[in-house]
Amino acid sequence: MKSRRLGITAALAAGAVLALLLSAYASGSGTVGSGKASATKSVCGLGNGKKAKGAPIKLGGIFTLVPGVDFTTIGKVAKAYFDCVNDNGGINGRPISYKLYTEQLKPDQDAALARKLATSDKVVGVVGSTSLIECAVNKNYWKQKGYYVVIAGVPGECFGSPNYSAVNMGPRYSDIGAAQALVRHGAKSIVIDSPNTIAAYANGGALLVAKAAGLPSKSFGENLPITDPNSIVQKLVQAAGPNGGVILDFTPESATPLMQAAIQQGVVDRVTWASSTPVADDALAKQFGAFDNGRILINSEFTLLDSTGPDMTLMRQVMKKYTPSIPVQSFAQMGFLVGKVVTDALLSIKGPVTKASYNAAVLKLRNIKSDIWCKPWYFWKLPYHIPNNTDITAGYKAGHVVQIDGCIPIQAVDPQLVQIRKWEKQYKLNTG
Amino acid sequence: MSSLVAFQIFGVDWEFLKPYIVLGFALGGVYALSGVGLVVLYRATGVLNLSFGAIGAAGSLISWYLVNHTGTPNWLAYLVCVAFGGVVTLAYGVFFGPAFAARDPLVKMMGTLGLALILLGLMAWRAPVDASTVRILTLPTSSWRYQIGNVYVTWTQIMALGLALALTVGTTAFLRFTGLGTAMRALANDREISATLGVPVRKVEAAAWFGSGLVAGSAGLLLADQLQTLDYSALTFLVISALAAALIGRLRSLWATLVGGIVIGLVQALLTPYLSISAYRGMTPFVLAIVALLWLARHRVVVISRTAR
C-alpha cells in the first residue's frame, strides 16, 4: 500500500516537472516572428507576440492563375507574412486583412477586379499583384486613383510606370542575367524561349546581350499550356547548335515538361541551359538531377533558398507555420519581400492608416535592406522603377539550389537601366 | 527515297526534320488512338464523347497519386488508370445513355461535355495546377530508348503508334467477324430496327462505352508521358486533336481516323521549328479537319429550294 502511494507521488512529481519543463520550453520558443529585431534576427512587424485586434487594415492584390502559370504562391506567402504580423501586434494593434483575387488573362476581368479593390473593398493599398496583363490594363487606373503598388512584376508595363515598383526584376532583366551567365560560362550562341504573351518584351534583353558579346541568337515564344515539349526542346537545341546556350523563361509548371523532355530526348548535355528565376526551387533540383553541376545556370533575383540570413530564416519559419503546404521557392521569396516592405510602410505611418497615408508612406521607401536581395530596395517618385537589378547565378547540385556566381549587376543593355542607375545615385536610393 | 528528294527540292534538311518526324508519329499515334476510341463509341451509340480527354487526365492523375503517395506498384497504378477510364465511361453510358438515346446527336454530345466539366472541376479542386507541385508521370518504357542518328526513340513512342495501329486492326476485325461487332454495326445503322430484331441494345452499347473508356484511360497514360506533365487542362484538350482525327474519318472510317490522327501529330511537330508559323501550329487539327471535310464533300450536290407560300 505504502509503495503504491509512493509510486503515485513520484508519478505526480515527475508530471509536474515535465509540465514545468514544457511551459519553460514553450515560453522560450515564443511566437514565430517575435522578439527584438537585430542585425542577425528579423521579426514580423512589431514582433511583440500579441494578437492584433480592432478594425482591419484592408489590402488586396490580383494574381494570374491559368493552366501553365500560377502566381498565387506570391500572394499566399505575402498573406502568411501578414498573418505573422497580425500575431505580433499588427500595425500598432490593428490586423492586416489581405484579399487575393485571381485573373485568367482577361483584360475586362482585370479592370473589374481593380475597381472592386478600390471602390467596393476600399483597400488602403494594392499589394503583391503578379500578373501577365494586370500592369498593362490597370496602370492608368492606379495612377488616377493614387495607388502606389508594390508588386512582383512580369510584363514591361510593370517596370515602366510610376505607380509600380517590383520586388523582383521580372523576366526581361532576369533573362539578361541568364544570358550574361551563358556568356561568362562560354556558350557559343544564345537561344531564348518564353511564353508568347511576354516573349517580345522578355526575350529582347537577352538578344542584346548576345549581340554585345558577338554571339548568334534566336528568340522563340510558346503558347501555354505547353502541349508538345519534346518538339520544342528539339527546336531549341537545334537552334542553339553545338556548345550553344538555351534560356528557358517559364514558371515551374511550364519549365518542368521542357526539362523532362530534354532528359527523355537525351539532349541535356548538348547545350548549356539557363533560366530566369522561377526554377530556382529545391523541388525541381531534386527532380532534375540531370541538370546538376552547371548544366543549368539560373539567374536568381534573390539569395539562395537555404541561406541562413535573418530574413530567409524568418521566411522559412513563417512558411512552416502559416503556409506549410508551399515549398520554399523563389515565388515565396517575392511574397515574403512584398509583405516585409508593405509592413515597413504601414509601420512608418504617423497617425491614422488611410489610403492617402499608406500610399504616401510607400513612396518614401528607400534603402530597404534584406539579406534576400543583393542590394537595398526602393519605391520613389520616379517615372518607372527597376529597383532589383543585381543578382546571383545559381544551379542544381544533389537536390539543392546552389550558388554558382555571386552578386553581379544586370548588364545595362537597355537605356532604362542606364537611367535607373543614374537616379539611384542621384537620390541615394540603394546606397545603404 | 522520294520523301528525301521532296525535302531537298524544298530546300529542307532531312537531318533537321528527322526528330520532328519521330515525335510527330508518336504524338499522332496518341491522337489516332483516341480518335479510333471516339469513332467506335460513335458508331455504336451515336454519342461523340467530349469527356474522352478529361477521363484520361483524371485517370493519369489518380495513377500519379497512387505511385507517389501510396507506394502502389507502378504497373498496378497504370492498370487503375485504364480501368478508371473504362468504369467511369461505362457508368456514364449505363446511367445516362438510355435517357439520351432518342435525343439529337448534339444533345448526346452536350451530355458528355457535362461529364467533362464535372471531371475538370474535380481535378481543379483536388489537383490544382500550381507552382509548388511537380507532377510527372513517366512510363518505364520511356527509359528504354535507342538512337537513330541524333534522335532518341523511346518505347513509349513506339507503343503509342503500335497501339493505335493494333486498335484499328483489332477493332476492324472485331466489328466484322464477331457477333458483338456485328451487333454494334447494326446499332450504328438503325437502333430501333436492331432492337426489334433482337439485338441486346443496352448490352452492346455498354460494351462500346466500356471499350471506349479503356482506350481513354490508355490514351491518358500515354499522353501524360508524351506531354511530360499532368496539367489536367492540357490533357483534357487532347480531345480536340482526337475529334479532328475522327472528323477526318467522317466518324465512320477507323483507318481514315488513324491516318488523320497521325497526320495531325506529324504536321504539328513539323511546324515547330519554323519561327514564322510555329506559333500557329495549335490550329493544325482544325485546319486539317476543315480541309478534309471540304475535300470529302466535294462531289456532294447541294440542293437549295424555296417552298412556295
XYZ file of C-alpha atoms in Angstrom:
741
model
C 0.000 0.000 0.000
C 2.831 2.312 1.062
C 4.827 1.569 -2.072
C 1.742 2.280 -4.233
C 1.290 5.701 -2.577
C 4.967 6.364 -3.100
C 4.608 5.464 -6.758
C 1.661 7.827 -7.227
C 3.575 10.651 -5.510
C 6.609 10.021 -7.721
C 4.465 9.995 -10.846
C 2.783 13.269 -9.850
C 6.164 14.871 -9.137
C 7.521 13.684 -12.486
C 4.425 15.032 -14.203
C 4.826 18.405 -12.515
C 8.483 18.599 -13.514
C 7.582 17.656 -17.098
C 4.828 20.301 -17.190
C 7.292 22.913 -15.884
C 9.861 21.918 -18.495
C 7.243 22.065 -21.258
C 5.989 25.502 -20.227
C 9.581 26.762 -19.994
C 10.248 25.420 -23.493
C 7.042 26.961 -24.809
C 7.807 30.418 -23.408
C 11.377 30.143 -24.647
C 10.377 29.262 -28.204
C 7.823 32.117 -28.372
C 5.610 33.094 -31.324
C 7.077 32.904 -34.813
C 8.496 36.289 -35.787
C 8.520 37.709 -32.264
C 11.383 39.295 -30.345
C 13.692 42.214 -30.907
C 14.911 42.840 -34.426
C 18.681 42.997 -34.831
C 21.345 42.542 -37.478
C 21.065 38.783 -37.014
C 17.358 38.415 -36.304
C 14.293 39.513 -38.248
C 10.815 39.741 -36.758
C 7.311 40.116 -38.144
C 6.291 43.778 -37.799
C 6.391 44.882 -34.153
C 7.426 41.384 -33.073
C 5.661 41.660 -29.693
C 3.877 38.289 -29.823
C 0.461 39.869 -29.153
C -2.520 39.195 -31.407
C -3.733 42.314 -33.210
C -7.373 43.302 -32.695
C -9.605 46.058 -33.908
C -10.590 47.314 -37.332
C -8.562 45.560 -40.024
C -6.358 47.441 -42.478
C -7.531 46.266 -45.882
C -5.064 45.301 -48.600
C -5.567 43.296 -51.792
C -3.861 42.008 -54.911
C -4.521 40.385 -58.303
C -2.753 37.209 -59.446
C -2.693 35.229 -62.675
C -3.939 31.661 -62.329
C -4.270 29.806 -65.632
C -3.080 26.404 -66.816
C 0.689 26.707 -67.069
C 1.009 29.847 -64.921
C 0.290 30.138 -61.206
C 1.372 33.343 -59.481
C -0.867 32.899 -56.438
C 2.052 31.474 -54.439
C 3.363 35.029 -54.176
C 0.096 36.276 -52.697
C -0.241 33.293 -50.384
C 3.205 33.861 -48.878
C 2.588 37.628 -48.576
C -0.599 36.719 -46.700
C 1.390 34.351 -44.482
C 3.726 37.228 -43.605
C 0.745 39.479 -42.796
C -0.718 36.702 -40.608
C 2.597 36.615 -38.760
C 2.472 40.415 -38.381
C -1.080 40.068 -37.031
C 0.163 37.584 -34.417
C 2.865 40.074 -33.427
C 0.930 43.211 -32.651
C -0.263 44.001 -36.184
C 0.101 47.592 -37.315
C 0.123 49.272 -33.922
C -2.593 46.891 -32.761
C -4.653 46.704 -35.971
C -4.594 43.499 -38.031
C -3.983 43.414 -41.762
C -6.701 41.862 -43.890
C -5.364 40.741 -47.264
C -7.561 39.639 -50.172
C -6.199 37.664 -53.120
C -8.062 37.762 -56.414
C -7.159 35.562 -59.371
C -7.447 36.520 -63.025
C -7.461 34.414 -66.181
C -5.750 36.756 -68.662
C -8.966 38.634 -69.436
C -8.436 42.403 -69.548
C -12.053 43.153 -68.612
C -11.713 40.882 -65.591
C -8.507 42.657 -64.506
C -10.142 46.058 -64.895
C -13.198 44.904 -62.919
C -11.047 43.467 -60.117
C -9.114 46.747 -59.835
C -12.377 48.654 -59.461
C -13.630 46.104 -56.926
C -10.477 46.548 -54.847
C -10.619 50.339 -54.983
C -14.312 51.099 -54.737
C -16.027 48.067 -53.247
C -13.374 46.547 -50.958
C -11.959 50.038 -50.313
C -8.440 48.745 -49.757
C -5.846 51.208 -48.465
C -3.176 49.529 -50.573
C -2.862 47.289 -53.596
C -0.149 44.842 -52.785
C 1.689 41.883 -54.307
C -0.179 41.757 -57.628
C 1.582 39.434 -60.054
C 0.039 39.000 -63.458
C 0.871 38.671 -67.131
C -1.507 41.520 -68.029
C -2.596 43.435 -64.913
C 0.038 46.179 -65.199
C -0.913 46.923 -68.809
C -4.619 47.003 -68.005
C -4.623 48.923 -64.704
C -1.559 51.191 -64.670
C -3.581 54.276 -65.597
C -6.362 53.386 -63.173
C -3.938 53.175 -60.225
C -2.401 56.467 -61.308
C -5.814 58.112 -61.425
C -6.771 56.673 -58.024
C -3.430 57.449 -56.365
C -2.368 53.889 -55.547
C 1.349 53.048 -55.471
C 1.532 49.309 -55.925
C 4.269 47.029 -54.571
C 4.267 44.048 -56.926
C 6.161 41.130 -58.354
C 6.327 42.285 -61.967
C 6.167 40.308 -65.187
C 5.469 42.340 -68.371
C 7.234 45.559 -69.369
C 4.448 47.830 -68.132
C 5.232 46.753 -64.545
C 8.700 48.271 -64.967
C 7.587 51.313 -66.942
C 5.044 53.048 -64.725
C 5.490 55.486 -61.814
C 2.819 53.598 -59.840
C 4.528 50.204 -59.709
C 7.693 49.062 -58.012
C 8.524 45.358 -58.114
C 10.428 43.353 -55.515
C 11.713 41.175 -58.350
C 13.401 42.137 -61.624
C 10.905 40.401 -63.909
C 11.571 38.177 -66.909
C 13.405 40.648 -69.164
C 16.101 41.551 -66.665
C 16.237 38.024 -65.275
C 16.776 36.740 -68.827
C 19.523 39.323 -69.324
C 21.158 37.894 -66.196
C 20.762 34.369 -67.595
C 22.284 35.456 -70.926
C 25.201 37.092 -69.074
C 25.746 33.813 -67.218
C 25.796 31.884 -70.510
C 28.347 34.324 -71.964
C 30.513 34.064 -68.830
C 30.400 30.278 -68.993
C 31.443 30.126 -72.650
C 28.215 29.457 -74.592
C 28.681 29.867 -78.351
C 25.131 31.102 -79.020
C 22.061 32.273 -77.130
C 18.566 30.930 -77.791
C 15.697 32.102 -75.625
C 12.139 30.800 -75.255
C 9.325 32.487 -73.287
C 5.520 32.349 -73.148
C 4.101 34.059 -76.243
C 2.288 36.643 -74.131
C 5.565 38.165 -72.925
C 8.137 36.911 -75.464
C 8.529 40.207 -77.340
C 9.369 42.035 -74.108
C 11.102 39.295 -72.136
C 13.421 37.952 -74.842
C 14.701 41.271 -76.183
C 17.279 41.942 -73.459
C 18.957 38.540 -73.810
C 19.279 39.115 -77.564
C 21.018 42.435 -76.867
C 23.463 40.675 -74.518
C 24.214 38.168 -77.293
C 24.745 40.997 -79.765
C 27.112 42.794 -77.387
C 29.088 39.568 -76.954
C 29.147 38.917 -80.707
C 27.162 35.693 -80.427
C 24.395 34.457 -82.732
C 20.961 34.461 -81.119
C 17.371 33.411 -81.710
C 14.107 34.165 -79.940
C 11.044 31.893 -79.597
C 7.636 32.142 -77.935
C 5.263 29.358 -76.878
C 1.549 29.141 -76.323
C 0.617 27.895 -72.853
C -0.046 25.294 -71.636
C 2.769 23.538 -73.449
C 1.376 20.554 -75.339
C 4.426 19.344 -77.305
C 7.503 19.721 -75.072
C 9.543 17.153 -76.983
C 9.333 19.076 -80.264
C 10.012 22.390 -78.531
C 13.139 21.065 -76.843
C 14.415 19.674 -80.156
C 13.781 23.056 -81.776
C 15.707 24.928 -79.077
C 18.681 22.566 -79.092
C 18.874 22.634 -82.892
C 18.685 26.427 -82.939
C 21.460 26.740 -80.339
C 23.829 24.375 -82.140
C 26.857 22.649 -80.600
C 28.014 24.256 -77.318
C 25.215 26.798 -77.556
C 23.114 28.164 -74.731
C 19.342 27.844 -74.268
C 17.398 30.090 -71.880
C 14.045 28.777 -70.627
C 11.908 31.639 -69.352
C 8.935 29.855 -67.829
C 7.278 29.287 -64.485
C 7.870 25.814 -62.984
C 4.568 24.412 -64.354
C 5.793 25.002 -67.922
C 9.552 24.636 -67.395
C 9.095 21.190 -65.855
C 7.798 19.428 -69.008
C 10.534 21.060 -71.090
C 13.283 19.936 -68.726
C 11.786 16.448 -68.518
C 11.595 16.351 -72.331
C 15.276 17.339 -72.555
C 16.157 14.378 -70.339
C 13.946 11.968 -72.256
C 15.260 13.184 -75.619
C 18.850 12.828 -74.398
C 19.763 16.439 -75.192
C 20.651 17.787 -71.728
C 24.379 17.629 -72.477
C 24.200 19.093 -75.974
C 23.875 22.711 -74.813
C 24.261 24.780 -71.662
C 20.836 25.501 -70.227
C 19.897 28.701 -68.457
C 16.749 30.049 -66.900
C 15.139 33.042 -65.307
C 14.466 32.889 -61.580
C 11.332 30.685 -61.158
C 13.120 27.330 -61.436
C 15.411 28.171 -58.513
C 13.459 25.677 -56.467
C 14.692 22.727 -54.390
C 11.731 20.598 -55.510
C 12.912 20.968 -59.116
C 16.558 20.446 -58.121
C 15.536 17.100 -56.582
C 13.560 16.124 -59.671
C 16.150 17.144 -62.255
C 19.495 15.760 -61.138
C 20.466 15.523 -64.825
C 20.923 19.318 -64.757
C 23.369 19.198 -61.795
C 26.853 20.707 -61.762
C 26.449 23.709 -64.017
C 24.265 22.136 -66.712
C 21.714 24.827 -65.897
C 22.588 28.423 -64.961
C 19.698 30.082 -63.168
C 19.606 33.828 -62.848
C 18.371 34.125 -59.282
C 16.949 37.511 -58.358
C 17.212 36.545 -54.708
C 19.589 34.814 -52.332
C 19.746 31.019 -52.108
C 16.768 29.280 -50.590
C 18.830 27.617 -47.850
C 20.646 30.827 -46.918
C 20.763 31.452 -43.168
C 20.376 35.241 -43.251
C 17.833 36.735 -40.829
C 15.079 37.340 -43.405
C 15.477 33.925 -45.043
C 15.393 32.278 -41.604
C 12.230 34.188 -40.733
C 10.705 33.363 -44.121
C 11.160 29.635 -43.563
C 9.662 29.920 -40.052
C 6.697 31.932 -41.325
C 6.041 29.488 -44.170
C 6.335 26.472 -41.880
C 3.694 27.887 -39.574
C 1.330 29.720 -41.930
C 1.697 28.042 -45.346
C 3.166 24.596 -44.652
C 1.962 23.174 -47.981
C 4.010 25.625 -50.075
C 7.664 24.658 -50.570
C 10.375 27.269 -50.102
C 10.945 28.727 -53.588
C 11.693 31.972 -55.403
C 7.998 32.922 -55.673
C 7.818 32.567 -51.892
C 10.749 34.986 -51.570
C 8.809 37.502 -53.671
C 5.741 37.128 -51.448
C 7.795 37.471 -48.288
C 9.512 40.624 -49.567
C 6.178 42.164 -50.570
C 4.907 41.503 -47.043
C 8.034 42.936 -45.486
C 8.193 46.234 -47.412
C 4.451 46.858 -47.129
C 4.621 46.275 -43.374
C 7.581 48.685 -43.191
C 5.485 51.305 -44.998
C 2.450 50.739 -42.745
C 4.535 50.951 -39.550
C 6.171 54.180 -40.716
C 2.807 55.986 -40.799
C 2.320 58.547 -38.051
C -1.389 58.910 -37.412
C -4.315 57.051 -38.935
C -3.735 54.465 -41.637
C -5.687 55.607 -44.681
C -5.348 55.119 -48.396
C -3.611 58.502 -48.641
C -1.246 57.961 -45.702
C -0.320 54.421 -46.800
C 0.432 55.367 -50.409
C 2.424 58.413 -49.263
C 4.441 56.120 -46.978
C 5.104 53.675 -49.820
C 6.550 56.493 -51.917
C 9.164 57.163 -49.250
C 10.563 53.639 -49.115
C 14.256 53.636 -49.920
C 17.314 51.701 -48.815
C 15.098 48.855 -47.624
C 17.577 46.141 -46.726
C 17.126 42.410 -46.774
C 19.565 39.532 -46.977
C 17.268 38.189 -49.724
C 18.347 40.964 -52.118
C 21.839 41.745 -53.376
C 21.209 45.494 -52.934
C 18.670 47.596 -50.969
C 15.218 48.207 -52.496
C 13.164 51.382 -53.044
C 9.907 52.948 -54.262
C 10.431 56.604 -55.097
C 8.837 59.346 -57.169
C 10.334 58.160 -60.446
C 8.800 57.731 -63.913
C 9.491 53.987 -63.542
C 11.208 51.587 -61.174
C 13.648 48.699 -61.586
C 14.944 48.505 -58.005
C 16.054 44.854 -58.164
C 18.824 44.958 -60.763
C 21.708 42.982 -59.241
C 21.563 39.217 -58.942
C 23.333 35.918 -58.368
C 23.685 32.874 -60.631
C 22.526 29.576 -59.198
C 22.445 25.950 -60.303
C 21.449 22.497 -59.083
C 23.594 20.132 -57.044
C 22.491 16.949 -55.290
C 18.878 18.024 -54.944
C 19.595 21.598 -53.851
C 19.842 25.006 -55.476
C 23.432 26.206 -55.039
C 25.234 29.445 -55.857
C 27.455 29.430 -58.944
C 28.341 33.151 -59.218
C 27.892 35.927 -56.628
C 26.045 39.254 -56.941
C 26.544 40.721 -60.426
C 24.800 43.860 -61.783
C 22.415 43.212 -64.673
C 24.109 44.387 -67.878
C 22.679 47.789 -68.821
C 21.783 46.884 -72.394
C 18.538 48.869 -72.001
C 18.637 52.685 -71.764
C 16.035 52.396 -68.957
C 18.535 50.562 -66.785
C 21.241 53.146 -67.517
C 18.828 55.877 -66.368
C 17.724 53.936 -63.284
C 21.309 53.602 -62.110
C 21.746 57.377 -62.509
C 18.631 58.014 -60.373
C 19.808 55.514 -57.776
C 22.990 57.542 -57.327
C 21.247 60.916 -57.555
C 18.579 60.152 -54.900
C 20.711 57.721 -52.853
C 18.015 55.083 -53.284
C 20.039 51.966 -52.587
C 23.296 53.185 -51.161
C 22.651 51.565 -47.766
C 13.649 7.994 -101.005
C 11.004 10.062 -102.733
C 10.400 11.890 -99.448
C 14.113 12.648 -99.239
C 14.042 14.156 -102.705
C 10.957 16.171 -101.843
C 12.671 17.644 -98.819
C 15.701 18.572 -100.903
C 13.524 20.203 -103.538
C 12.003 22.461 -100.933
C 15.416 23.159 -99.508
C 14.677 21.479 -96.208
C 17.332 19.424 -94.499
C 16.236 15.850 -93.838
C 18.519 15.533 -90.794
C 16.982 18.725 -89.412
C 13.445 17.362 -89.686
C 14.124 13.795 -88.549
C 13.487 14.354 -84.812
C 10.173 16.073 -85.549
C 9.037 13.189 -87.736
C 9.729 10.741 -84.912
C 7.977 12.958 -82.355
C 5.106 13.646 -84.736
C 4.453 9.934 -85.270
C 4.464 9.367 -81.502
C 2.053 12.213 -80.725
C -0.018 11.368 -83.792
C -0.267 7.804 -82.513
C -1.961 9.021 -79.317
C -4.314 11.269 -81.321
C -5.127 8.350 -83.616
C -5.683 6.013 -80.676
C -8.085 8.494 -79.111
C -9.788 9.203 -82.439
C -10.406 5.498 -83.027
C -11.826 5.203 -79.483
C -14.214 8.077 -80.250
C -15.306 6.619 -83.583
C -16.013 3.146 -82.145
C -18.285 4.671 -79.500
C -19.963 6.962 -82.008
C -20.661 4.126 -84.395
C -22.267 2.007 -81.689
C -24.147 4.651 -79.712
C -24.279 7.823 -81.781
C -22.508 9.687 -78.967
C -19.460 11.846 -79.632
C -17.743 11.647 -76.251
C -16.269 15.060 -75.410
C -15.202 13.831 -71.973
C -12.658 11.468 -73.546
C -9.644 13.647 -72.685
C -10.904 14.550 -69.205
C -11.365 10.861 -68.340
C -7.797 10.085 -69.433
C -6.490 13.104 -67.494
C -8.323 12.081 -64.309
C -7.086 8.506 -64.672
C -3.472 9.559 -65.095
C -3.714 11.910 -62.076
C -5.064 9.036 -59.973
C -2.223 6.878 -61.256
C 0.339 9.547 -60.305
C -1.207 9.881 -56.851
C -1.113 6.128 -56.257
C 2.543 5.875 -57.291
C 3.757 8.930 -55.382
C 1.599 8.934 -52.271
C 0.586 5.369 -51.527
C 3.531 3.322 -52.720
C 1.320 1.374 -55.134
C 3.427 -0.574 -57.663
C 3.666 1.303 -60.953
C 2.047 -1.420 -63.049
C -0.948 -1.557 -60.735
C -1.333 2.241 -60.813
C -1.266 2.204 -64.625
C -3.866 -0.538 -64.620
C -6.046 1.556 -62.293
C -5.799 4.447 -64.785
C -7.001 2.279 -67.668
C -9.703 0.654 -65.508
C -10.835 4.083 -64.264
C -11.411 5.134 -67.866
C -13.456 2.005 -68.534
C -15.538 2.184 -65.350
C -16.361 5.912 -65.488
C -17.276 5.772 -69.169
C -19.331 2.636 -68.651
C -21.119 4.206 -65.670
C -21.982 7.283 -67.731
C -23.165 5.125 -70.628
C -25.302 2.875 -68.433
C -26.914 5.673 -66.402
C -27.268 8.433 -68.986
C -27.021 6.581 -72.313
C -30.634 5.300 -72.359
C -32.005 8.709 -71.323
C -30.204 10.405 -74.216
C -30.764 7.560 -76.722
C -33.692 9.150 -78.523
C -32.271 12.687 -78.498
C -30.379 14.560 -81.204
C -26.646 13.814 -81.602
C -25.957 17.368 -80.420
C -27.814 16.781 -77.153
C -25.999 13.492 -76.646
C -22.689 15.247 -77.181
C -23.535 18.039 -74.755
C -24.270 15.422 -72.105
C -20.677 14.205 -72.325
C -19.488 17.811 -72.150
C -21.237 17.923 -68.779
C -19.211 14.911 -67.626
C -16.023 16.601 -68.896
C -16.806 19.767 -66.936
C -17.543 17.795 -63.757
C -14.234 15.953 -64.084
C -12.399 19.209 -64.842
C -13.919 20.746 -61.704
C -12.907 17.762 -59.594
C -9.353 17.858 -60.963
C -9.084 21.611 -60.391
C -10.222 21.009 -56.816
C -8.092 18.008 -55.950
C -5.058 18.542 -58.221
C -4.774 22.257 -58.926
C -2.010 23.350 -61.283
C 0.314 25.278 -59.027
C 3.905 26.318 -58.970
C 4.657 24.304 -55.862
C 3.863 20.785 -57.081
C 5.860 18.912 -59.681
C 3.654 16.191 -61.166
C 5.291 13.993 -63.781
C 4.141 10.523 -64.813
C 6.823 8.800 -66.833
C 6.185 5.287 -68.054
C 9.101 2.855 -67.582
C 9.071 2.283 -71.346
C 10.327 5.865 -71.786
C 13.675 4.993 -70.241
C 14.131 2.219 -72.802
C 15.304 4.003 -75.876
C 17.612 3.723 -78.816
C 19.301 6.263 -81.015
C 18.758 6.861 -84.733
C 21.287 9.500 -85.805
C 20.688 12.431 -83.478
C 17.281 11.227 -82.379
C 16.276 9.107 -79.416
C 13.219 6.944 -79.910
C 11.577 5.638 -76.747
C 9.487 2.516 -76.463
C 6.567 4.631 -75.277
C 6.620 6.450 -78.601
C 6.696 3.167 -80.482
C 3.983 1.833 -78.190
C 1.725 4.837 -78.882
C 1.920 4.253 -82.609
C 1.733 0.467 -82.309
C -1.289 0.625 -80.017
C -3.126 2.927 -82.417
C -2.415 0.545 -85.284
C -3.312 -2.536 -83.239
C -6.550 -0.948 -82.051
C -7.535 -0.056 -85.594
C -6.757 -3.532 -86.936
C -8.327 -5.230 -83.913
C -11.473 -3.114 -83.940
C -11.940 -3.525 -87.685
C -11.681 -7.309 -87.305
C -13.871 -7.263 -84.202
C -16.619 -5.301 -85.931
C -16.509 -7.551 -88.972
C -16.041 -11.032 -87.542
C -17.647 -11.158 -84.078
C -21.279 -11.276 -83.068
C -20.909 -8.277 -80.748
C -19.169 -6.359 -83.511
C -21.933 -7.149 -85.958
C -24.460 -6.012 -83.356
C -22.556 -2.729 -82.953
C -22.620 -2.177 -86.709
C -26.333 -2.918 -86.718
C -26.880 -0.343 -83.969
C -24.910 2.184 -85.949
C -27.281 1.684 -88.896
C -30.580 1.769 -87.005
C -31.044 1.433 -83.282
C -34.806 0.806 -83.415
C -34.736 -1.880 -86.094
C -31.786 -3.601 -84.377
C -33.748 -3.726 -81.131
C -36.780 -5.122 -82.962
C -34.574 -7.815 -84.477
C -33.493 -8.894 -81.004
C -30.117 -7.194 -80.686
C -29.484 -6.625 -76.938
C -29.080 -2.874 -77.394
C -28.125 -1.979 -73.837
C -25.529 -4.734 -73.555
C -23.959 -3.841 -76.885
C -23.878 -0.142 -76.021
C -22.413 -0.904 -72.594
C -19.638 -2.886 -74.270
C -18.913 0.055 -76.579
C -18.844 2.523 -73.678
C -16.545 0.274 -71.673
C -14.166 -0.375 -74.568
C -14.004 3.293 -75.464
C -13.333 4.135 -71.798
C -10.424 1.686 -71.666
C -8.959 3.445 -74.707
C -9.471 6.828 -72.978
C -7.554 5.585 -69.932
C -4.716 4.211 -72.062
C -4.503 7.391 -74.139
C -4.401 9.459 -70.912
C -1.414 7.465 -69.676
C 0.465 7.728 -72.958
C -0.273 11.419 -73.373
C 0.775 12.227 -69.791
C 4.113 10.641 -70.654
C 4.440 12.378 -74.038
C 3.421 15.799 -72.687
C 5.774 15.365 -69.677
C 3.126 16.951 -67.498
C -0.021 16.154 -65.574
C -1.585 19.508 -66.321
C -5.198 18.372 -66.412
C -6.326 21.063 -68.848
C -3.626 20.219 -71.401
C -4.526 16.522 -71.141
C -8.254 17.199 -71.306
C -7.968 19.163 -74.524
C -6.365 16.174 -76.184
C -9.939 15.581 -77.265
C -9.651 18.429 -79.799
C -6.985 16.665 -81.857
C -8.733 13.312 -81.423
C -12.017 14.878 -82.523
C -10.350 16.322 -85.595
C -8.946 12.887 -86.439
C -12.415 11.372 -86.015
C -13.907 14.064 -88.276
C -11.280 13.312 -90.905
C -12.577 9.737 -90.694
C -16.107 11.190 -91.037
C -16.912 9.442 -87.727
C -17.092 6.197 -89.680
C -13.759 5.040 -91.046
C -11.318 3.717 -88.459
C -8.470 3.686 -90.979
C -9.060 7.269 -92.091
C -9.181 8.268 -88.412
C -5.884 6.507 -87.790
C -4.250 8.282 -90.714
C -5.882 11.596 -89.720
C -4.523 11.379 -86.166
C -1.006 10.591 -87.349
C -1.051 13.379 -89.932
C -2.218 15.897 -87.294
C 0.627 14.851 -84.985
C 3.161 14.973 -87.815
C 2.123 18.374 -89.158
C 2.046 19.854 -85.653
C 5.545 18.577 -84.911
C 6.977 19.575 -88.306
C 5.724 23.148 -87.924
C 7.518 23.554 -84.580
C 10.962 24.641 -85.838
C 9.673 27.248 -88.311
C 9.622 30.512 -86.416
C 7.140 32.297 -88.685
C 4.392 29.664 -88.347
C 5.387 27.854 -85.178
C 3.011 29.910 -83.019
C 0.037 28.827 -85.143
C 0.660 25.075 -85.025
C -2.141 24.720 -82.467
C -4.544 25.353 -85.355
C -3.425 22.173 -87.136
C -6.298 19.890 -86.018
C -8.967 22.418 -87.039
C -7.381 23.289 -90.368
C -6.856 19.651 -91.326
C -10.376 18.677 -90.241
C -11.899 21.525 -92.292
C -9.769 20.708 -95.336
C -10.664 17.016 -95.057
C -14.392 17.721 -94.688
C -14.377 20.084 -97.675
C -12.450 17.560 -99.754
C -14.750 14.692 -98.824
C -17.844 16.786 -99.566
C -16.603 17.980 -102.960
C -18.895 15.706 -105.011
C -21.987 16.300 -102.959
C -24.839 18.103 -104.627
C -26.241 20.948 -102.609
C -29.927 21.494 -103.265
C -31.278 24.905 -102.469
C -35.009 25.194 -102.728
C -37.666 27.619 -101.706
C -41.022 26.451 -100.558
C -43.862 28.374 -102.165
C -46.200 30.071 -99.747
